[in-house]
Amino acid sequence: MVSSPNLPKHEICLTDDIGTNKGYLMNVGVHKGRIITGLVQEYRPKMVMELGSYIGYSAVLFDLAARENGDTNSSLQI
């Protein structure tokens, strides 16, 4: 797989489109996503631990918010 700085944003947009136009997804979504990315950008945590996962949507949001601050983020989803 080829990595691209725009790939995470593309994944989020694609997931939002599927959830909105194709059928229900129980992911965080656009509105709650803005809240959690705002918190990550404001508080700049050294680590974010998320318990529970679905399709990795919020993990991608955490990473994007950290990158915008010039920080890094690690995620483990089981």
Tab-separated table of N, CA and C in Angstrom:
chain	number	residue	atom	x	y	z
A	1	MET	N	0.835	-1.176	0.000
A	1	MET	CA	0.000	0.000	0.000
A	1	MET	C	0.883	1.243	0.000
A	2	VAL	N	0.543	2.195	-0.803
A	2	VAL	CA	1.281	3.447	-0.884
A	2	VAL	C	0.727	4.405	0.161
A	3	SER	N	1.625	5.008	0.933
A	3	SER	CA	1.206	5.943	1.970
A	3	SER	C	1.155	7.358	1.404
A	4	SER	N	0.199	8.121	1.859
A	4	SER	CA	0.038	9.501	1.428
A	4	SER	C	-0.436	10.331	2.600
A	5	PRO	N	0.067	11.568	2.730
A	5	PRO	CA	-0.420	12.419	3.824
A	5	PRO	C	-1.919	12.685	3.744
A	6	ASN	N	-2.506	12.579	2.563
A	6	ASN	CA	-3.934	12.839	2.399
A	6	ASN	C	-4.800	11.599	2.576
A	7	LEU	N	-4.194	10.435	2.688
A	7	LEU	CA	-4.957	9.193	2.798
A	7	LEU	C	-5.892	9.178	4.012
A	8	PRO	N	-5.446	9.564	5.220
A	8	PRO	CA	-6.386	9.548	6.359
A	8	PRO	C	-7.602	10.443	6.131
A	9	LYS	N	-7.395	11.630	5.575
A	9	LYS	CA	-8.528	12.521	5.314
A	9	LYS	C	-9.474	11.896	4.294
A	10	HIS	N	-8.909	11.222	3.304
A	10	HIS	CA	-9.732	10.536	2.301
A	10	HIS	C	-10.553	9.420	2.961
A	11	GLU	N	-9.931	8.674	3.870
A	11	GLU	CA	-10.639	7.599	4.581
A	11	GLU	C	-11.818	8.154	5.374
A	12	ILE	N	-11.605	9.272	6.053
A	12	ILE	CA	-12.674	9.890	6.845
A	12	ILE	C	-13.808	10.342	5.930
A	13	CYS	N	-13.470	11.024	4.834
A	13	CYS	CA	-14.500	11.499	3.894
A	13	CYS	C	-15.286	10.334	3.294
A	14	LEU	N	-14.582	9.271	2.936
A	14	LEU	CA	-15.233	8.097	2.353
A	14	LEU	C	-16.177	7.445	3.362
A	15	THR	N	-15.729	7.302	4.593
A	15	THR	CA	-16.567	6.705	5.637
A	15	THR	C	-17.791	7.569	5.916
A	16	ASP	N	-17.603	8.888	5.980
A	16	ASP	CA	-18.743	9.787	6.186
A	16	ASP	C	-19.745	9.663	5.048
A	17	ASP	N	-19.254	9.580	3.819
A	17	ASP	CA	-20.137	9.451	2.665
A	17	ASP	C	-20.934	8.145	2.721
A	18	ILE	N	-20.265	7.059	3.052
A	18	ILE	CA	-20.950	5.770	3.139
A	18	ILE	C	-22.001	5.812	4.249
A	19	GLY	N	-21.635	6.340	5.414
A	19	GLY	CA	-22.569	6.402	6.534
A	19	GLY	C	-23.767	7.289	6.259
A	20	THR	N	-23.557	8.347	5.504
A	20	THR	CA	-24.634	9.293	5.220
A	20	THR	C	-25.513	8.837	4.064
A	21	ASN	N	-24.897	8.338	3.025
A	21	ASN	CA	-25.635	8.080	1.780
A	21	ASN	C	-25.947	6.611	1.485
A	22	LYS	N	-25.203	5.707	2.083
A	22	LYS	CA	-25.385	4.293	1.742
A	22	LYS	C	-26.063	3.489	2.842
A	23	GLY	N	-25.904	3.921	4.060
A	23	GLY	CA	-26.498	3.164	5.156
A	23	GLY	C	-25.878	3.548	6.477
A	24	TYR	N	-26.470	3.063	7.508
A	24	TYR	CA	-26.083	3.424	8.869
A	24	TYR	C	-24.728	2.835	9.237
A	25	LEU	N	-23.866	3.670	9.817
A	25	LEU	CA	-22.629	3.223	10.452
A	25	LEU	C	-22.630	3.771	11.871
A	26	MET	N	-22.161	2.981	12.808
A	26	MET	CA	-22.167	3.443	14.202
A	26	MET	C	-20.824	4.058	14.606
A	27	ASN	N	-20.169	4.700	13.662
A	27	ASN	CA	-18.905	5.365	13.961
A	27	ASN	C	-19.148	6.734	14.595
A	28	VAL	N	-18.089	7.401	14.991
A	28	VAL	CA	-18.188	8.694	15.665
A	28	VAL	C	-18.926	9.710	14.807
A	29	GLY	N	-18.568	9.829	13.554
A	29	GLY	CA	-19.253	10.737	12.644
A	29	GLY	C	-18.732	12.166	12.687
A	30	VAL	N	-19.293	12.979	11.837
A	30	VAL	CA	-18.809	14.341	11.612
A	30	VAL	C	-18.949	15.223	12.846
A	31	HIS	N	-20.113	15.263	13.463
A	31	HIS	CA	-20.354	16.206	14.555
A	31	HIS	C	-19.536	15.876	15.802
A	32	LYS	N	-19.585	14.626	16.250
A	32	LYS	CA	-18.778	14.235	17.411
A	32	LYS	C	-17.300	14.236	17.062
A	33	GLY	N	-16.986	13.961	15.798
A	33	GLY	CA	-15.597	14.000	15.348
A	33	GLY	C	-14.974	15.370	15.525
A	34	ARG	N	-15.742	16.420	15.235
A	34	ARG	CA	-15.243	17.792	15.428
A	34	ARG	C	-14.946	18.056	16.899
A	35	ILE	N	-15.774	17.507	17.772
A	35	ILE	CA	-15.570	17.705	19.214
A	35	ILE	C	-14.277	17.028	19.665
A	36	ILE	N	-14.090	15.767	19.295
A	36	ILE	CA	-12.895	15.064	19.791
A	36	ILE	C	-11.608	15.599	19.161
A	37	THR	N	-11.646	15.981	17.898
A	37	THR	CA	-10.430	16.552	17.305
A	37	THR	C	-10.124	17.908	17.927
A	38	GLY	N	-11.151	18.674	18.243
A	38	GLY	CA	-10.934	19.953	18.921
A	38	GLY	C	-10.284	19.767	20.283
A	39	LEU	N	-10.719	18.747	21.015
A	39	LEU	CA	-10.124	18.469	22.326
A	39	LEU	C	-8.662	18.046	22.199
A	40	VAL	N	-8.364	17.198	21.227
A	40	VAL	CA	-6.977	16.763	21.014
A	40	VAL	C	-6.107	17.959	20.639
A	41	GLN	N	-6.605	18.824	19.769
A	41	GLN	CA	-5.828	19.997	19.369
A	41	GLN	C	-5.651	20.981	20.522
A	42	GLU	N	-6.673	21.131	21.350
A	42	GLU	CA	-6.591	22.074	22.460
A	42	GLU	C	-5.668	21.591	23.577
A	43	TYR	N	-5.824	20.323	23.987
A	43	TYR	CA	-5.094	19.810	25.143
A	43	TYR	C	-3.767	19.139	24.802
A	44	ARG	N	-3.576	18.800	23.529
A	44	ARG	CA	-2.329	18.194	23.049
A	44	ARG	C	-1.841	17.060	23.970
A	45	PRO	N	-2.646	16.040	24.168
A	45	PRO	CA	-2.231	14.947	25.053
A	45	PRO	C	-1.033	14.198	24.476
A	46	LYS	N	-0.220	13.647	25.364
A	46	LYS	CA	0.923	12.852	24.923
A	46	LYS	C	0.473	11.485	24.420
A	47	MET	N	-0.681	11.030	24.921
A	47	MET	CA	-1.207	9.742	24.497
A	47	MET	C	-2.733	9.795	24.583
A	48	VAL	N	-3.365	9.155	23.633
A	48	VAL	CA	-4.816	8.995	23.674
A	48	VAL	C	-5.079	7.495	23.661
A	49	MET	N	-5.801	7.014	24.672
A	49	MET	CA	-6.156	5.606	24.707
A	49	MET	C	-7.665	5.494	24.538
A	50	GLU	N	-8.045	4.756	23.541
A	50	GLU	CA	-9.459	4.561	23.256
A	50	GLU	C	-9.803	3.109	23.565
A	51	LEU	N	-10.789	2.903	24.382
A	51	LEU	CA	-11.234	1.551	24.690
A	51	LEU	C	-12.441	1.240	23.818
A	52	GLY	N	-12.304	0.213	23.018
A	52	GLY	CA	-13.353	-0.146	22.084
A	52	GLY	C	-13.037	0.424	20.719
A	53	SER	N	-13.462	-0.287	19.727
A	53	SER	CA	-13.235	0.192	18.368
A	53	SER	C	-14.298	-0.401	17.456
A	54	TYR	N	-14.411	0.178	16.311
A	54	TYR	CA	-15.361	-0.298	15.314
A	54	TYR	C	-14.624	-0.423	13.980
A	55	ILE	N	-14.391	0.704	13.339
A	55	ILE	CA	-13.665	0.664	12.066
A	55	ILE	C	-12.427	1.559	12.078
A	56	GLY	N	-12.059	2.072	13.232
A	56	GLY	CA	-10.863	2.893	13.349
A	56	GLY	C	-11.057	4.365	13.027
A	57	TYR	N	-12.290	4.783	12.857
A	57	TYR	CA	-12.604	6.159	12.478
A	57	TYR	C	-12.028	7.162	13.467
A	58	SER	N	-12.305	6.983	14.746
A	58	SER	CA	-11.826	7.957	15.728
A	58	SER	C	-10.310	7.909	15.874
A	59	ALA	N	-9.705	6.743	15.695
A	59	ALA	CA	-8.242	6.652	15.750
A	59	ALA	C	-7.618	7.497	14.645
A	60	VAL	N	-8.220	7.479	13.461
A	60	VAL	CA	-7.736	8.311	12.358
A	60	VAL	C	-7.925	9.786	12.706
A	61	LEU	N	-9.054	10.143	13.316
A	61	LEU	CA	-9.281	11.526	13.725
A	61	LEU	C	-8.257	11.979	14.762
A	62	PHE	N	-7.966	11.124	15.747
A	62	PHE	CA	-6.958	11.462	16.756
A	62	PHE	C	-5.619	11.739	16.085
A	63	ASP	N	-5.251	10.888	15.133
A	63	ASP	CA	-3.975	11.042	14.434
A	63	ASP	C	-3.940	12.343	13.626
A	64	LEU	N	-5.010	12.625	12.896
A	64	LEU	CA	-5.056	13.856	12.106
A	64	LEU	C	-4.937	15.095	13.002
A	65	ALA	N	-5.620	15.085	14.140
A	65	ALA	CA	-5.560	16.228	15.058
A	65	ALA	C	-4.152	16.392	15.622
A	66	ALA	N	-3.509	15.284	15.969
A	66	ALA	CA	-2.143	15.352	16.490
A	66	ALA	C	-1.188	15.885	15.421
A	67	ARG	N	-1.336	15.417	14.187
A	67	ARG	CA	-0.475	15.890	13.094
A	67	ARG	C	-0.615	17.388	12.875
A	68	GLU	N	-1.831	17.899	12.972
A	68	GLU	CA	-2.050	19.332	12.768
A	68	GLU	C	-1.330	20.156	13.827
A	69	ASN	N	-1.084	19.560	15.002
A	69	ASN	CA	-0.325	20.226	16.061
A	69	ASN	C	1.170	19.984	15.930
A	70	GLY	N	1.572	19.175	14.940
A	70	GLY	CA	2.978	18.815	14.809
A	70	GLY	C	3.382	17.710	15.763
A	71	ASP	N	2.402	17.025	16.353
A	71	ASP	CA	2.655	15.938	17.297
A	71	ASP	C	2.519	14.598	16.580
A	72	THR	N	2.772	13.536	17.309
A	72	THR	CA	2.583	12.198	16.786
A	72	THR	C	1.560	11.467	17.642
A	73	ASN	N	1.015	10.396	17.103
A	73	ASN	CA	0.004	9.634	17.802
A	73	ASN	C	0.211	8.173	17.473
A	74	SER	N	0.017	7.316	18.453
A	74	SER	CA	0.043	5.877	18.222
A	74	SER	C	-1.315	5.317	18.579
A	75	SER	N	-1.725	4.313	17.829
A	75	SER	CA	-3.030	3.712	18.081
A	75	SER	C	-2.913	2.206	18.029
A	76	LEU	N	-3.589	1.546	18.936
A	76	LEU	CA	-3.663	0.091	18.936
A	76	LEU	C	-5.135	-0.271	19.002
A	77	GLN	N	-5.598	-0.983	18.016
A	77	GLN	CA	-6.991	-1.441	18.005
A	77	GLN	C	-6.982	-2.956	17.950
A	78	ILE	N	-7.713	-3.550	18.854
A	78	ILE	CA	-7.751	-5.014	18.935
A	78	ILE	C	-9.106	-5.490	18.488
